[in-house]
Amino acid sequence: METISIDIETYSENDLGKCGVYKYVQHPDFDILLFGYAVDGGDVRVVDLASGKTMPEEVLAALSDETVTKWAFNSNFERVCLSEWLRRNHPEFFSSYSVPGDTVGDYLDPRGWKCSMVWSAYMGLPLSLAGAGAVLGLEEQKLKEGKELIRYFCVPCKATKANGGRTRNLPEHDREKWERFRSYNQRDVEVERSIQERLRNFPVPDFVWEEFWLDQEINDRGILLDIDMVENAIRLDGISKDQLLDAMKKITGLENPNSVAQMKQWLSSRGIETESLGKKDAAKMIADRDMDEEVVKALKLRLQLAKSSVKKYQAMRNAVCRDGRARGMFQFLGANRSGRWAGRIIQLQNLPQNHMEDLEQARGLVKNGDYEALAILYDSVPNVLSELIRTAFVAAGGNKFCVADFSSIEARVLSWLAGERWRMDVFVKNGDIYCASASAMFGVPVEKHGRNAELRQKGKIAELALGYGGSVGALKSMGAIEMGLTEEELQPLVDSWRTANPNIVRFWWDVDRAVKKAVKQRKPSVLRGIRFECRNGMLFITLPSGRRLSYVKPRIGENRFGGESVTYEGVGGTKKWERIESYGPKFVENIVQAISRDILCYAIRTLSHCRICAHVHDELIIECQKDASLEAICEQMGRTPLWAEGLVLRADGYETQFYKKD
């Protein structure tokens, strides 16, 4: 046996969507119902485990045999489920890849597994079996009735008189449905194999599979949660919400002041008409000096009530495994255009920042459940809980976190690709790019806490908003007006930044021409180590790392201004598969973010001997012993890959017992 394609159907009382697969399999009632498989491209077989059938021993042995490649669509699900099932039912066939002190011991080694969902993602296809099959136009399509069958057999059911009060549907409760479920399981294996067959001329490079296995190891390891703090944060949030609602009721006299309709009516009765009560609109009304004092108080209370911080704590409670760790937080190649990771479950990629000087004191009060002290010492309990979310992630006893991240990684990559020399010199000297940018834009020296310091903010917002072709609209989206810039200043700011960065501007349109040449003329071209080519209905952009970005069914279209643009099919802003319009600066954004992701991957491989337990954007969180050297970690993380000669990298970090934004 060389390969085996697998699809399983499972049952658990834990909600997979809320808790993730690692917690899902830990429920005592978790079980595998059907095991569909095909060996070495042969016929698909279905083992009906729920009806008492047994798995062939050669298949059981293959599950922990690294020399046999296991294929599945979203193989993380199959691997984690089979890890738990094997340990419970056939421990003699289970073997882990853990070493003493690590926390991956409950799981099969990912190095024996490959994932056709990863392959689909690498080709720019949807991250669902049905979606990938539909885009590829496969003859074998996922059976549409699957969702209904999964609801029937794979999750608890409501007890009714009609079903005899049972809370679970078994095969004997509907034999006809069960036979259809077996067919559904078989079809999924067939579709998964068809995807492999359709994509066989575009294999995933071996180094990307290596990255995937490291990703799976990080997901298996998980990150420890201070669950006492989490539980108290949820409880304190409930107390806070009750008190805020009571205070709003006293001011407004409303039965439910949290209702948008009721609040709008109350404001209208005071002569205030508003389309929205969103955060920005409420803040504008609060800032109005002529606004009635009671209205301001009510709106401030409403903003505190609108804090959704507690949802993160609830997600932590839902996901925490029996050893106190949260697992499965990262989706490999989850970002469709760049191949960056996407967040799952707790969503570490969008945690609120913390700015409190007395973070540790506030954290101690929450951990101890001291609401009275919090309410006395701080203006807003919801704000405190929001700023403390990161601190719920903690290092295990006797260990510490070393948190290291790249400094201005996208600005460095963009400068290197475009050959913007003055910017690269700033990075060589470890200078402040915001000050340097402002200095280049306005022709005067700018120092962070010295001469012309007031210009640094303009340099910063220009750097953040304008690197990928952004203009006045991008500055506004970044909050330029709220930062005190006037409408009249915005276009001159755009012009100044572009004048100061001519090579970057030139690079945008060089990329635009290279893409259009590939799509229109079907001729490949190479620009600064990046290859652009079209073949087999795909646009490929091969990065310096050797990884490819894939764009499905590219063609030349017309943009909203009547000019020529490139369009392709992908997952758009609506989260649906659609035709997307793009142009040079947007492709540059994809390329820069993709290269930044590849650099992070290089750092993960360099530091794979460390216990990386999480990563957030360009930051690694490593759980290590107290004597581990942060300086050595930052030095290793900051090494430039061989394929990025001339790129200047820098990694900085800090040590902590709990995660935070330093």
PDB file of N, CA and C in Angstrom, residues 4 51 75 105 108 115 118 155 157 159 231 236 265-266 289 298 372 397 419 421 428 442 455 468 506 528 544 553 600:
ATOM      1  N   ILE A   4      -3.714   5.963   0.445  1.00  0.00           N
ATOM      2  CA  ILE A   4      -5.087   5.628   0.793  1.00  0.00           C
ATOM      3  C   ILE A   4      -5.876   6.929   0.901  1.00  0.00           C
ATOM      4  N   SER A  51     -22.610  -0.021  12.331  1.00  0.00           N
ATOM      5  CA  SER A  51     -23.390  -1.269  12.278  1.00  0.00           C
ATOM      6  C   SER A  51     -22.563  -2.470  12.724  1.00  0.00           C
ATOM      7  N   SER A  75      -7.738  17.157   5.676  1.00  0.00           N
ATOM      8  CA  SER A  75      -7.195  15.972   6.345  1.00  0.00           C
ATOM      9  C   SER A  75      -7.002  16.176   7.842  1.00  0.00           C
ATOM     10  N   GLY A 105       0.986  14.767  21.929  1.00  0.00           N
ATOM     11  CA  GLY A 105       1.013  13.314  22.120  1.00  0.00           C
ATOM     12  C   GLY A 105      -0.246  12.572  21.764  1.00  0.00           C
ATOM     13  N   LEU A 108      -1.783  11.544  15.652  1.00  0.00           N
ATOM     14  CA  LEU A 108      -0.951  10.889  14.654  1.00  0.00           C
ATOM     15  C   LEU A 108      -0.046  11.911  13.982  1.00  0.00           C
ATOM     16  N   CYS A 115      -3.366  16.724   2.039  1.00  0.00           N
ATOM     17  CA  CYS A 115      -4.717  17.275   2.087  1.00  0.00           C
ATOM     18  C   CYS A 115      -5.104  17.846   0.732  1.00  0.00           C
ATOM     19  N   VAL A 118      -5.845  21.588   0.840  1.00  0.00           N
ATOM     20  CA  VAL A 118      -4.641  22.408   0.693  1.00  0.00           C
ATOM     21  C   VAL A 118      -4.274  22.528  -0.781  1.00  0.00           C
ATOM     22  N   VAL A 155     -25.413  14.543  14.637  1.00  0.00           N
ATOM     23  CA  VAL A 155     -25.583  15.451  15.772  1.00  0.00           C
ATOM     24  C   VAL A 155     -26.782  14.983  16.590  1.00  0.00           C
ATOM     25  N   CYS A 157     -30.375  14.738  18.323  1.00  0.00           N
ATOM     26  CA  CYS A 157     -31.690  15.176  17.850  1.00  0.00           C
ATOM     27  C   CYS A 157     -32.566  15.537  19.050  1.00  0.00           C
ATOM     28  N   ALA A 159     -35.628  15.277  21.470  1.00  0.00           N
ATOM     29  CA  ALA A 159     -36.544  14.214  21.906  1.00  0.00           C
ATOM     30  C   ALA A 159     -37.990  14.642  21.678  1.00  0.00           C
ATOM     31  N   GLU A 231     -13.447  32.203  32.655  1.00  0.00           N
ATOM     32  CA  GLU A 231     -14.765  32.049  33.278  1.00  0.00           C
ATOM     33  C   GLU A 231     -15.167  33.305  34.046  1.00  0.00           C
ATOM     34  N   LEU A 236     -18.074  38.466  34.862  1.00  0.00           N
ATOM     35  CA  LEU A 236     -17.991  39.904  35.099  1.00  0.00           C
ATOM     36  C   LEU A 236     -18.654  40.689  33.972  1.00  0.00           C
ATOM     37  N   GLN A 265     -35.949  55.892  18.218  1.00  0.00           N
ATOM     38  CA  GLN A 265     -37.194  56.583  18.538  1.00  0.00           C
ATOM     39  C   GLN A 265     -36.978  57.553  19.703  1.00  0.00           C
ATOM     40  N   TRP A 266     -36.211  57.113  20.691  1.00  0.00           N
ATOM     41  CA  TRP A 266     -35.921  57.976  21.848  1.00  0.00           C
ATOM     42  C   TRP A 266     -35.126  59.206  21.415  1.00  0.00           C
ATOM     43  N   ARG A 289     -20.506  69.166  20.746  1.00  0.00           N
ATOM     44  CA  ARG A 289     -20.567  69.949  21.988  1.00  0.00           C
ATOM     45  C   ARG A 289     -21.971  70.436  22.314  1.00  0.00           C
ATOM     46  N   ALA A 298     -26.206  58.403  27.551  1.00  0.00           N
ATOM     47  CA  ALA A 298     -26.845  57.190  27.026  1.00  0.00           C
ATOM     48  C   ALA A 298     -26.026  56.567  25.901  1.00  0.00           C
ATOM     49  N   GLU A 372     -16.175  44.745  42.003  1.00  0.00           N
ATOM     50  CA  GLU A 372     -16.234  46.034  42.692  1.00  0.00           C
ATOM     51  C   GLU A 372     -14.960  46.840  42.483  1.00  0.00           C
ATOM     52  N   GLY A 397       3.178  26.153  33.388  1.00  0.00           N
ATOM     53  CA  GLY A 397       4.014  26.288  34.582  1.00  0.00           C
ATOM     54  C   GLY A 397       5.473  25.953  34.309  1.00  0.00           C
ATOM     55  N   GLY A 419      12.976  48.103  -5.467  1.00  0.00           N
ATOM     56  CA  GLY A 419      14.309  48.718  -5.546  1.00  0.00           C
ATOM     57  C   GLY A 419      14.291  50.174  -5.093  1.00  0.00           C
ATOM     58  N   ARG A 421      15.695  52.477  -3.028  1.00  0.00           N
ATOM     59  CA  ARG A 421      16.950  52.418  -2.301  1.00  0.00           C
ATOM     60  C   ARG A 421      16.934  53.179  -0.977  1.00  0.00           C
ATOM     61  N   VAL A 428      18.309  49.270   6.785  1.00  0.00           N
ATOM     62  CA  VAL A 428      19.680  48.846   7.114  1.00  0.00           C
ATOM     63  C   VAL A 428      20.136  49.522   8.403  1.00  0.00           C
ATOM     64  N   PHE A 442       8.135  65.666   2.749  1.00  0.00           N
ATOM     65  CA  PHE A 442       8.040  67.105   3.033  1.00  0.00           C
ATOM     66  C   PHE A 442       9.373  67.840   2.969  1.00  0.00           C
ATOM     67  N   LEU A 455       4.920  65.797  11.914  1.00  0.00           N
ATOM     68  CA  LEU A 455       4.766  65.253  10.562  1.00  0.00           C
ATOM     69  C   LEU A 455       4.825  63.727  10.534  1.00  0.00           C
ATOM     70  N   TYR A 468      -0.146  50.349  -1.836  1.00  0.00           N
ATOM     71  CA  TYR A 468      -0.707  49.480  -2.870  1.00  0.00           C
ATOM     72  C   TYR A 468      -1.689  50.249  -3.761  1.00  0.00           C
ATOM     73  N   ARG A 506       6.366  52.877 -10.080  1.00  0.00           N
ATOM     74  CA  ARG A 506       6.751  52.233 -11.341  1.00  0.00           C
ATOM     75  C   ARG A 506       6.526  50.720 -11.256  1.00  0.00           C
ATOM     76  N   ARG A 528      11.793  41.161 -11.566  1.00  0.00           N
ATOM     77  CA  ARG A 528      12.405  41.151 -10.232  1.00  0.00           C
ATOM     78  C   ARG A 528      12.253  39.800  -9.524  1.00  0.00           C
ATOM     79  N   PRO A 544       9.576  34.480  -5.565  1.00  0.00           N
ATOM     80  CA  PRO A 544      10.997  34.119  -5.413  1.00  0.00           C
ATOM     81  C   PRO A 544      11.211  32.847  -4.596  1.00  0.00           C
ATOM     82  N   LYS A 553      -9.198  31.190 -14.322  1.00  0.00           N
ATOM     83  CA  LYS A 553      -9.890  31.706 -15.521  1.00  0.00           C
ATOM     84  C   LYS A 553      -9.705  33.218 -15.711  1.00  0.00           C
ATOM     85  N   LEU A 600       7.669  34.368   6.900  1.00  0.00           N
ATOM     86  CA  LEU A 600       7.236  33.823   8.192  1.00  0.00           C
ATOM     87  C   LEU A 600       7.386  32.306   8.200  1.00  0.00           C
TER      88      LEU A 600
END
